[in-house]
Coordinates of C-alpha atoms and ligand atoms in Angstrom, one line a residue:
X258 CA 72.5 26.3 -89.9
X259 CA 72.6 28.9 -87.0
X260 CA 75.1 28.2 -84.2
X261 CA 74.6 29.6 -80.5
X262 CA 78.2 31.7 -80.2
X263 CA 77.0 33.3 -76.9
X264 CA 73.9 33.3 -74.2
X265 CA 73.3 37.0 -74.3
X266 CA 73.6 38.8 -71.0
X267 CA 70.6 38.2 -68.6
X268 CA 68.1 40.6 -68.7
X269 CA 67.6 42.7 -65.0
X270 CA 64.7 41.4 -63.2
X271 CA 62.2 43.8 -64.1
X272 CA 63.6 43.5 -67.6
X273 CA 63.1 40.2 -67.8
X274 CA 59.4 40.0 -66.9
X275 CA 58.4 42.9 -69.1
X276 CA 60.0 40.6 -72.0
X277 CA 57.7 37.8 -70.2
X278 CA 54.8 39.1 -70.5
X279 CA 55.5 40.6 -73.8
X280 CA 56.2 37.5 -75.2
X281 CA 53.1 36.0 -73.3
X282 CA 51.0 37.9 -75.2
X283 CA 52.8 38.4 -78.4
X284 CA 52.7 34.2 -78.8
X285 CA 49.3 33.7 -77.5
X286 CA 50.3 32.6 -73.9
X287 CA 48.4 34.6 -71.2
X288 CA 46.2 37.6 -72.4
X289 CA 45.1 40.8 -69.4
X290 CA 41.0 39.5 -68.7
X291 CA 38.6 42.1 -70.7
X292 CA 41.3 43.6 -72.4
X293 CA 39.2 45.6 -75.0
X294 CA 37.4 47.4 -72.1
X295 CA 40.7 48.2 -70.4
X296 CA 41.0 44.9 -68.5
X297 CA 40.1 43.8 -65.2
X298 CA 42.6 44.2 -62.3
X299 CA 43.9 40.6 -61.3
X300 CA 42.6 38.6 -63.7
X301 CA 44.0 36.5 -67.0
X302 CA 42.6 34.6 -69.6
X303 CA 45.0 32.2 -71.1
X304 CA 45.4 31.7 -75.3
X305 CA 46.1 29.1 -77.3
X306 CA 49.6 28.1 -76.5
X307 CA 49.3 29.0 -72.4
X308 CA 46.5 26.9 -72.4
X309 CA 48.5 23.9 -73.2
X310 CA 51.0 24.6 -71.1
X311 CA 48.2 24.9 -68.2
X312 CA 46.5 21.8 -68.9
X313 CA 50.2 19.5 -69.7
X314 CA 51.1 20.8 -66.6
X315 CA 48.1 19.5 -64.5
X316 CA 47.6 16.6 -66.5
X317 CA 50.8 15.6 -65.2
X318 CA 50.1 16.7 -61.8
X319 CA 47.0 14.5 -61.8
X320 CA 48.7 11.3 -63.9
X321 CA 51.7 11.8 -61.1
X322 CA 49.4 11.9 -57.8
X323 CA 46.5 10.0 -59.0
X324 CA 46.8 8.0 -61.7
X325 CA 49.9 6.0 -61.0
X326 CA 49.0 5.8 -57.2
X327 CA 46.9 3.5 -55.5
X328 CA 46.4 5.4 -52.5
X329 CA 44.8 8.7 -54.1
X330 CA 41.5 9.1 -55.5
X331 CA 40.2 12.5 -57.4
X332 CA 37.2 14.3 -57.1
X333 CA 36.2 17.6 -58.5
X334 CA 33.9 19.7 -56.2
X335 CA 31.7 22.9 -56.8
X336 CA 32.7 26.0 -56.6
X337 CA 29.8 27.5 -54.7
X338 CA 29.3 25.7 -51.3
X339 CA 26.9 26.6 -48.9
X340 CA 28.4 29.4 -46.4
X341 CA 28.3 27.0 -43.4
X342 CA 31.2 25.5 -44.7
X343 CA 33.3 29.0 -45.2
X344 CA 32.0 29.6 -41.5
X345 CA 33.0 26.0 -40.1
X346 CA 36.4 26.2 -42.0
X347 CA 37.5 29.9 -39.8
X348 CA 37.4 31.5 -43.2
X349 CA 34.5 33.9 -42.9
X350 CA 36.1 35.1 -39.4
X351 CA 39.5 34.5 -40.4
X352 CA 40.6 34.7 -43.9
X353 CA 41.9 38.3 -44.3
X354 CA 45.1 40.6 -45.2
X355 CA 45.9 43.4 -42.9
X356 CA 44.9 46.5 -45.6
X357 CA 46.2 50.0 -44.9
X358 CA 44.2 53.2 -46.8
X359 CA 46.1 56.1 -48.0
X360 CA 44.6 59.5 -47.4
X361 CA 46.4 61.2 -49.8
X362 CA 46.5 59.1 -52.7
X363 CA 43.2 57.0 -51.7
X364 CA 44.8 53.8 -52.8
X365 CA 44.6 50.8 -50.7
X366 CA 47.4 48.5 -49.7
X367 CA 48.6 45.4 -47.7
X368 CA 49.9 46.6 -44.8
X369 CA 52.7 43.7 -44.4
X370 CA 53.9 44.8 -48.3
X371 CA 54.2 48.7 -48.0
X372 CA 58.1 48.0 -48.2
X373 CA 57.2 46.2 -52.0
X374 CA 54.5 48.3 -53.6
X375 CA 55.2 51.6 -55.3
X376 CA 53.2 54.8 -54.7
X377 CA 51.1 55.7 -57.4
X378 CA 51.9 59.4 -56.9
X379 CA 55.5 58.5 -56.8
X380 CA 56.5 55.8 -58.4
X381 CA 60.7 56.1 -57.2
X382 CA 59.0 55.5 -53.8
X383 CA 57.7 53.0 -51.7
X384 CA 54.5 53.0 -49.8
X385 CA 56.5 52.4 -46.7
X386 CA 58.6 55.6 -47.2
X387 CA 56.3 58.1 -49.2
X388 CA 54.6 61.0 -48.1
X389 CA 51.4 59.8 -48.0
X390 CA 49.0 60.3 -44.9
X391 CA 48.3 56.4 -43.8
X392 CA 45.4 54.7 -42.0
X393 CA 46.5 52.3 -39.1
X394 CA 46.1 48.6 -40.5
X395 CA 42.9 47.1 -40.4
X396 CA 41.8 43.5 -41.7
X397 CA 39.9 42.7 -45.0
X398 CA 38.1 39.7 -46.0
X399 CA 39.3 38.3 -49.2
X400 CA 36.5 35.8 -50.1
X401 CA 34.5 37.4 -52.8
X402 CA 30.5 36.9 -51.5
X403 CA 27.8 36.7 -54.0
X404 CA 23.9 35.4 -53.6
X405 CA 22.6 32.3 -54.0
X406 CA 19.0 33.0 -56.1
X407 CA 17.3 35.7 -56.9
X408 CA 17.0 37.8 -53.5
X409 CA 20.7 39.4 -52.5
X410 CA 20.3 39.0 -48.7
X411 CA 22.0 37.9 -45.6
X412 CA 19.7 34.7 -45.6
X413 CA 21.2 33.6 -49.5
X414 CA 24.6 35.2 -49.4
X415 CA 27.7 32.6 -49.9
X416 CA 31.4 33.0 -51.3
X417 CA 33.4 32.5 -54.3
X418 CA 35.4 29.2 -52.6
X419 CA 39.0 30.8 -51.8
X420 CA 40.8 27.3 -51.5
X421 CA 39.4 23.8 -53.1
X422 CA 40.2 22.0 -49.9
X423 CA 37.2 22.6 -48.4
X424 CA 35.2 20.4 -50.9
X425 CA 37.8 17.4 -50.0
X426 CA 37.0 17.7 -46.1
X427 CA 33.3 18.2 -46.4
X428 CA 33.1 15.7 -48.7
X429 CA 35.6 12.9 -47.0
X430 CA 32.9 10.6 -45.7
X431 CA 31.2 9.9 -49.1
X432 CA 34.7 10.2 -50.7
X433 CA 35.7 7.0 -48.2
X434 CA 32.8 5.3 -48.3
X435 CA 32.4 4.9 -52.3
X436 CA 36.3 4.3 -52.8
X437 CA 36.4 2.0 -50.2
X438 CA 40.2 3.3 -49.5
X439 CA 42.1 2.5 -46.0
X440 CA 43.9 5.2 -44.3
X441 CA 46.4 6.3 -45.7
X442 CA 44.9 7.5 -48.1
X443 CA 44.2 10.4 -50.0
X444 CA 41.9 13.0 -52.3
X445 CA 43.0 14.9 -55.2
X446 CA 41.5 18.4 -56.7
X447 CA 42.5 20.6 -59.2
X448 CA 40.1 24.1 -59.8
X449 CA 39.9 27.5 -59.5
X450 CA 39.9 29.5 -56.5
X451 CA 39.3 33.3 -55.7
X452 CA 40.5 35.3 -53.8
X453 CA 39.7 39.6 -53.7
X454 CA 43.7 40.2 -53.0
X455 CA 44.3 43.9 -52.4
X456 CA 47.1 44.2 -54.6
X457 CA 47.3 41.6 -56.9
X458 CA 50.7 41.8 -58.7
X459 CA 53.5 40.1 -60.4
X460 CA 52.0 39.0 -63.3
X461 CA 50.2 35.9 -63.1
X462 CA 51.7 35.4 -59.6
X463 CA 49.2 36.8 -57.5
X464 CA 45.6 36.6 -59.1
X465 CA 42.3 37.1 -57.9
X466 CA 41.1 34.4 -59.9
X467 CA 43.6 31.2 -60.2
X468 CA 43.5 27.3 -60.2
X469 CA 45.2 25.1 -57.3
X470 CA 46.3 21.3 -57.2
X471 CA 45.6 20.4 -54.1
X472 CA 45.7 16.9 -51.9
X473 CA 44.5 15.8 -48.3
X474 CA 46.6 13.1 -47.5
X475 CA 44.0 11.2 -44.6
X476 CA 46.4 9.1 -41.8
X477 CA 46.7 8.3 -38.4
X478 CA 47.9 11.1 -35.9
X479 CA 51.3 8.9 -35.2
X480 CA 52.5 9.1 -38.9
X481 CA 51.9 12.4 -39.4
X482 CA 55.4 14.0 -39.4
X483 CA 57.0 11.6 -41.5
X484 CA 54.3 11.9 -44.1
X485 CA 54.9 15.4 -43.9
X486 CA 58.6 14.7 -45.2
X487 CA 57.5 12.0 -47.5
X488 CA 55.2 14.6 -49.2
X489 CA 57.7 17.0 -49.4
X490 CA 60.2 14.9 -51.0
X491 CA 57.1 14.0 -53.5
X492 CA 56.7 17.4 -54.5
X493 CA 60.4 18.5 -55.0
X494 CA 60.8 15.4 -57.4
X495 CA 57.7 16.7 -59.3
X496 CA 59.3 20.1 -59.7
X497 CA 62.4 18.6 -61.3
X498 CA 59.9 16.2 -63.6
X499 CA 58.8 19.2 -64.8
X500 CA 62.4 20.8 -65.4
X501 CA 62.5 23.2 -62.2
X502 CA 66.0 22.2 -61.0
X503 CA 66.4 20.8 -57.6
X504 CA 68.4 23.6 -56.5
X505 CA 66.2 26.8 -58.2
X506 CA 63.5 25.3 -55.3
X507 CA 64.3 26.6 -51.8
X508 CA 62.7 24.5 -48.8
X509 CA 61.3 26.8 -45.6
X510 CA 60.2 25.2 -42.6
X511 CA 58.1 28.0 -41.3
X512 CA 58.8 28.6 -37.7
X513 CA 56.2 28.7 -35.0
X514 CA 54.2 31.9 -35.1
X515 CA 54.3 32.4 -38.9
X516 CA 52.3 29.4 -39.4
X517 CA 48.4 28.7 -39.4
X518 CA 47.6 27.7 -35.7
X519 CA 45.8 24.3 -36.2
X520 CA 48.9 23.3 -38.6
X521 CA 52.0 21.5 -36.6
X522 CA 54.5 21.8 -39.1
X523 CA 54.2 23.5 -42.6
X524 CA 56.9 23.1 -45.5
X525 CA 56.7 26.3 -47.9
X526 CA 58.5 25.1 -51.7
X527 CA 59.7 28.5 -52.6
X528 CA 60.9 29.4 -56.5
X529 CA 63.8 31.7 -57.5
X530 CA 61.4 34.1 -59.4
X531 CA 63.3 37.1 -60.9
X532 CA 60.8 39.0 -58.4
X533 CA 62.2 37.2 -55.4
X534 CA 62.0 34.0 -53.9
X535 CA 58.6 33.2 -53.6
X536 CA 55.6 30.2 -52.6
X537 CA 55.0 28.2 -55.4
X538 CA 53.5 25.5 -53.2
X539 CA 53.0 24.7 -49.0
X540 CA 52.9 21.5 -47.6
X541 CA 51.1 21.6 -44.3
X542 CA 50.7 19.1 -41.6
X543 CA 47.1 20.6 -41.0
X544 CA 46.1 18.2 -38.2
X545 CA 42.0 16.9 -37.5
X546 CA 41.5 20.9 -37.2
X547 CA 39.2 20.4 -40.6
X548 CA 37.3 17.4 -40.0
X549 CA 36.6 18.2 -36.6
X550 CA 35.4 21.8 -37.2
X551 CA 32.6 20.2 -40.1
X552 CA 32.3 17.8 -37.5
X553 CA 31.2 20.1 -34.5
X554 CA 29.2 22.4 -36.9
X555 CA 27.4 19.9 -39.5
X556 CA 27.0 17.3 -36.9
X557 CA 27.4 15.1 -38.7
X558 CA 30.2 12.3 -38.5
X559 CA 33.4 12.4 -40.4
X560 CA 35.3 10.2 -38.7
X561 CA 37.3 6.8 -39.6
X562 CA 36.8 3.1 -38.3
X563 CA 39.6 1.0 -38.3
X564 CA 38.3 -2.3 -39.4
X565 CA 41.2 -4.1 -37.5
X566 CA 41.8 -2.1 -34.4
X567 CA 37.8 -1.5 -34.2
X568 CA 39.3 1.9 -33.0
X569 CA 36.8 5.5 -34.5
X570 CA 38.8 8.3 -34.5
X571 CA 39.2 11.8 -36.8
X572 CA 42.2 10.9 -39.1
X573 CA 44.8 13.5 -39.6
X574 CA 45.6 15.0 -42.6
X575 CA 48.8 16.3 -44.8
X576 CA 48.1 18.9 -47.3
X577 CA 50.3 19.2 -50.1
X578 CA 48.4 22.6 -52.3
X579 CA 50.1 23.8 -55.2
X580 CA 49.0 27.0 -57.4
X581 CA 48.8 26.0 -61.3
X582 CA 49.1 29.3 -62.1
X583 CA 52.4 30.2 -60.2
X584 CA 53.7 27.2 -61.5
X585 CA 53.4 27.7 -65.1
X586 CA 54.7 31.2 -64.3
X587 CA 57.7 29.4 -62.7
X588 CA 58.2 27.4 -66.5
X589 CA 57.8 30.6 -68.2
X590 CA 60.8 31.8 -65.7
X591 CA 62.9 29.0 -66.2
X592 CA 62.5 28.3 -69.9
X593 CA 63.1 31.7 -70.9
X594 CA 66.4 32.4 -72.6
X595 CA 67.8 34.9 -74.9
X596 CA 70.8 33.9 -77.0
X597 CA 73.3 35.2 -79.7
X598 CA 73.2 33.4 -83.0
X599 CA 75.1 33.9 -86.1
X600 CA 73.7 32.4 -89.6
X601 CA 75.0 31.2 -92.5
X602 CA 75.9 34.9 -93.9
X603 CA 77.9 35.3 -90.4
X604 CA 75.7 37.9 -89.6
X605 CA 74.5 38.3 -85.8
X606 CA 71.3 38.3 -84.2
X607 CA 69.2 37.4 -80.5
X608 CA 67.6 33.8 -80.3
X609 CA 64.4 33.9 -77.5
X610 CA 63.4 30.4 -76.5
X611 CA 61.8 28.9 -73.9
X612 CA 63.5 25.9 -73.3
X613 CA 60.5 23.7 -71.8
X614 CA 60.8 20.3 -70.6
X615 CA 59.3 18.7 -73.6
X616 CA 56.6 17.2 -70.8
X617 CA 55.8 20.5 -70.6
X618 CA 55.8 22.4 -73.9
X619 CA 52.4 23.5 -75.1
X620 CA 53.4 21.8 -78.9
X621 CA 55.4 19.1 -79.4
X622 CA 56.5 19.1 -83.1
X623 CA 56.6 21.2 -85.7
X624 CA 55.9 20.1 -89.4
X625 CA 57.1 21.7 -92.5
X626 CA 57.3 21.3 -96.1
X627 CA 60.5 22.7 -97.0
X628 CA 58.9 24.9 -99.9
X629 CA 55.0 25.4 -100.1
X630 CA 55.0 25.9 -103.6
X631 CA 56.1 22.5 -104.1
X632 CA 53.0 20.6 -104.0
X633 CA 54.5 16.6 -103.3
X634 CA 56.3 18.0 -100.3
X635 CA 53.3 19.8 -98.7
X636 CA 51.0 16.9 -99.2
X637 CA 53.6 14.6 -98.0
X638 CA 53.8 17.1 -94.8
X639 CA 50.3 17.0 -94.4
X640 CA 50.1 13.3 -94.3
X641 CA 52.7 13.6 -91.8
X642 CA 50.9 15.9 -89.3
X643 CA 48.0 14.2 -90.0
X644 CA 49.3 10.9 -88.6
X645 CA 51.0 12.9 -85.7
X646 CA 48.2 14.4 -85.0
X647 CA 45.9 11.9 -82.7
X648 CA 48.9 11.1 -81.0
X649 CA 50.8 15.1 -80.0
X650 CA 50.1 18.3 -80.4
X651 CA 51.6 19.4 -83.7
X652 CA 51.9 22.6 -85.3
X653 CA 51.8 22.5 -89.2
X654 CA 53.9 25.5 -90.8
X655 CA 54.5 26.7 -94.6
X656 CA 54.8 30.1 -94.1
X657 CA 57.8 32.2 -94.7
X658 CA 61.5 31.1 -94.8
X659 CA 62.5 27.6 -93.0
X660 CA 64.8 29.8 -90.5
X661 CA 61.5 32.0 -89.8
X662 CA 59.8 29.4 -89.1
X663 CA 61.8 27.1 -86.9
X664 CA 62.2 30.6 -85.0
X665 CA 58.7 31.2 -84.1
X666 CA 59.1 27.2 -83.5
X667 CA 61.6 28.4 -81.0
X668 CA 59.7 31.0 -79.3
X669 CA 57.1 28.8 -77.5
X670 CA 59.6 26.1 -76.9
X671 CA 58.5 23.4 -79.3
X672 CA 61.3 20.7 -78.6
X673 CA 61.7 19.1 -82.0
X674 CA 60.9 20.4 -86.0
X675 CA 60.6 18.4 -88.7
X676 CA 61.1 19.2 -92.5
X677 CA 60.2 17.3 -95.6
X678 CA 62.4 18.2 -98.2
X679 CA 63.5 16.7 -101.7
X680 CA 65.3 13.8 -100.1
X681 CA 62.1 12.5 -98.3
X682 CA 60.1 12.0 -102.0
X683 CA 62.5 9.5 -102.9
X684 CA 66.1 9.9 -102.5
X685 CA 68.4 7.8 -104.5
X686 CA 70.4 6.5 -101.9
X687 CA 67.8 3.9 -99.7
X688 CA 69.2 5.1 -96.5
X689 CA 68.0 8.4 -97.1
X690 CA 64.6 7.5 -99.1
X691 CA 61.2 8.2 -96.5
X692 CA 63.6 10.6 -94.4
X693 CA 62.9 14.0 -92.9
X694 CA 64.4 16.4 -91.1
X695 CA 64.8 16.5 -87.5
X696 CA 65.8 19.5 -86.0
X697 CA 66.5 19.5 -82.0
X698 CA 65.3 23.0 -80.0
X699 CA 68.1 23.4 -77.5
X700 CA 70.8 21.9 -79.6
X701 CA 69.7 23.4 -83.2
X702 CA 71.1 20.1 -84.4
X703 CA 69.5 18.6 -87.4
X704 CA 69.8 14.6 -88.4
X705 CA 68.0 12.6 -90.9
X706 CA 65.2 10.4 -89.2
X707 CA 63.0 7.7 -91.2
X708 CA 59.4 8.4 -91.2
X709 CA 58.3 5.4 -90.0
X710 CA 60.8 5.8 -86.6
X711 CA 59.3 9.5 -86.4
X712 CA 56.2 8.6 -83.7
X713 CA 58.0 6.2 -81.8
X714 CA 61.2 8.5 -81.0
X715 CA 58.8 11.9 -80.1
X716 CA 56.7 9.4 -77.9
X717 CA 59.6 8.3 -75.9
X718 CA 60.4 12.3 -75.4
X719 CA 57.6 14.3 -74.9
X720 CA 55.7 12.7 -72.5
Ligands
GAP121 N1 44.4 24.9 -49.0 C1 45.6 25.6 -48.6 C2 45.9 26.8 -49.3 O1 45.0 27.3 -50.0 P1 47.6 28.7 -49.6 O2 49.1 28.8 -49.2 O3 46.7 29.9 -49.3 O4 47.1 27.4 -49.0 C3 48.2 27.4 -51.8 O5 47.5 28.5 -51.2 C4 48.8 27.8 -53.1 O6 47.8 28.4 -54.0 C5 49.9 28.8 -53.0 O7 51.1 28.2 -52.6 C6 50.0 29.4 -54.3 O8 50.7 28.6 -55.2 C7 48.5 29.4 -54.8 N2 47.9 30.7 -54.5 C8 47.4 31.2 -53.4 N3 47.0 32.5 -53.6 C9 47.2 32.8 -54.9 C10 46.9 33.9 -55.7 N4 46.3 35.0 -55.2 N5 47.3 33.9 -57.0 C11 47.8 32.8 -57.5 N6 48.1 31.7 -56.8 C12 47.8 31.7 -55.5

């Protein structure tokens, strides 16, 4: 057995991501979109493993805010809406980046991240400080716009939606009227979103194409504020249910000026990134400002009666919106670890594991036969996975050396391994007869587990 003697130094920052992504794509994680024609800027198409990580991580997100709550119900909207909407919501007039052009290089950048991005003609400098000749800042729209039909004019033209909110507030009044919900009450979304960012960077950080979970939280003007805190209290214990440790999560309360006018107080959860501290998430007191701009430009009426009070009024809403992709960037972050291990012939070499919360990790076991020339203990091991199968993701391994293999086990964080060996086909000793293996990620300890305990004690852990 291996034995952790050291956790190897930590990696620099930039270090660290390049072995990120590296290990993204070596392990079939997150792939560059179009890669075979030299990619496309901004996008990423996830593979087998990031998928699961994707969808764990918002299938707890919905079980969490929908699922186990009475007071939230789902609905998944389109991703084309008719441009009224993107003109009602501010965002055709509104939704832009302050964009600087350089003359010199004729690369264009955010004006408020000069001090960030480096010059393509000289990469030891910054944009802010290079010699480059520099347009004065000017805003650019980041919706993408496309045409509805076959004619590309003004009269069809519509956007790629930049948020999913928008198909919560338009759609509130069929939303309340079929779930029959009381205020408060709220509406959960998870989808993708685009956004034509001028410099998308940091990975899967800042996309052009990315998925958000996203809530409107519908109540009355007077408990706004404290369901602002309540939210935000939500969300932090989300994080940590996920394994981002309370204290890797930093809590800004953005001052006036910095946030969007219509919102009265926003909460931005921010993540120790080895890029910075950055927004995984805002939580944003948003007022009526939605409803009542669909209101005064549908005319239609999306407000609330209060069966008791007899009282009509536009309900206020709280909006925590969290970005799926960030977030599984933030458990890449966290569960990445390189360590020192020394085997059984003393010799030393580097662990990698991401150490997921098993919630989290894209498979849950992995099955081996201890040799795979040994028929009985491959069929046995089939037999095994193929009862595991309906109930986690399992990955069935014969391949190679049992170290080998519980190493690439290792390297896309499977928490537990299992191997049928000699004393599972019949051992003697009763106590040890319809045994396996179980070997434990983080610990690398192994202990002898009875098949028919197997299901019972990954259930309790995984989920
Ligand atoms: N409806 C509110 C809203 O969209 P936002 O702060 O613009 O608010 C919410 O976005 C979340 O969506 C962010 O906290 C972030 O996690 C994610 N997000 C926004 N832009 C993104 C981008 N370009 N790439 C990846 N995620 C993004």
């Amino acid at each position: 057995m291996k034995t952790p003697s050291a956790l190897s130094p930590q990696p620099s920052a930039s270090l660290l991501m390049e072995k990120l992504v590296s290990l993204c794509k070596r392990r079939g994680f997150i792939f560059q979109s179009s890669e075979i024609y030299g990619g496309l800027n901004g996008v990423w198409d996830y593979g087998p493993m990031g998928v699961e990580l994707k969808r764990n991580l918002k299938e707890f997100w919905w079980r969490r805010n929908v699922k186990e709550r009475d007071d939230v119900v789902g609905m998944d909207g389109s991703i084309l809406m008719n441009r009224a909407v993107w003109q009602a919501s501010g965002h055709e007039s509104t939704f832009s980046d302050p964009m600087v052009d350089c003359k010199t290089c004729k690369g264009r950048f955010r004006a408020d991240q000069l001090d960030a991005i480096a010059c393509p003609m000289k990469p030891s400098k910054k944009i802010a400080t290079c010699d480059g000749e520099k347009t004065e800042p000017r805003d650019f729209n980041l919706m993408f716009s496309t045409h509805v039909g076959p004619m590309a004019d003004e009269s069809n033209k519509t956007y790629l939606r930049p948020e999913t909110a928008q198909a919560i507030f338009v759609q509130f009044k069929n939303v309340l009227e079929t779930s029959r919900q009381k205020l408060p009450f709220g509406i959960a979304q998870i989808g993708k979103a685009f956004r034509n960012e001028i410099n998308p960077r940091n990975f899967i950080f800042r996309s052009r194409e990315f998925e958000q979970m996203e809530i409107e939280y519908f109540c009355r003007a007077k408990d706004g504020l404290s369901l602002l805190d309540y939210w935000l209290e939500e969300r932090l214990k989300f994080y940590e249910d996920i394994g981002i440790p309370r204290d890797k999560i930093h809590v800004k309360d953005i001052p006036d000026g910095e946030r969007a006018f219509y919102s009265l107080k926003t909460y931005d959860l921010e993540y120790e990134f080895p890029f910075g501290i950055q927004e995984l998430e805002g939580v944003a007191y948003r007022t009526d400002y939605d409803l009542t701009q669909h209101i005064n430009h549908s005319g239609k009426p999306l407000d609330y009666f209060d069966e008791e009070t007899k009282e009509k009024f536009i309900p206020h809403v709280i909006e925590p919106s969290a970005g799926a992709d960030r977030t599984v960037l933030a458990l890449l972050c966290e569960a990445f670890s390189e360590e020192e291990v020394t085997d059984q012939q003393g010799k030393k070499e580097t662990r990698t594991v991401l150490r997921f919360h098993p919630r989290m990790a894209p498979v849950k076991v992995g099955i081996f036969p201890l040799l795979k020339n040994k028929p009985a203990l491959v069929e046995k091991a089939q037999a095994l996975a193929r009862s595991l199968r309906p109930h986690m993701t399992i990955f069935y391994d014969e391949a190679g050396a049992i170290g080998r293999r519980y190493r690439r086990q290792d390297e896309i964080g499977t928490p537990f391994c299992v191997t049928v060996d000699f004393e599972t086909l019949g051992d003697p000793d009763p106590a040890l007869a319809e045994t396996v293996t179980l070997r434990e990620r983080d610990s690398m300890e192994q202990r002898r587990i009875p098949i028919s305990e197997l299901k019972d004690y990954l259930s309790d852990r995984v989920f």
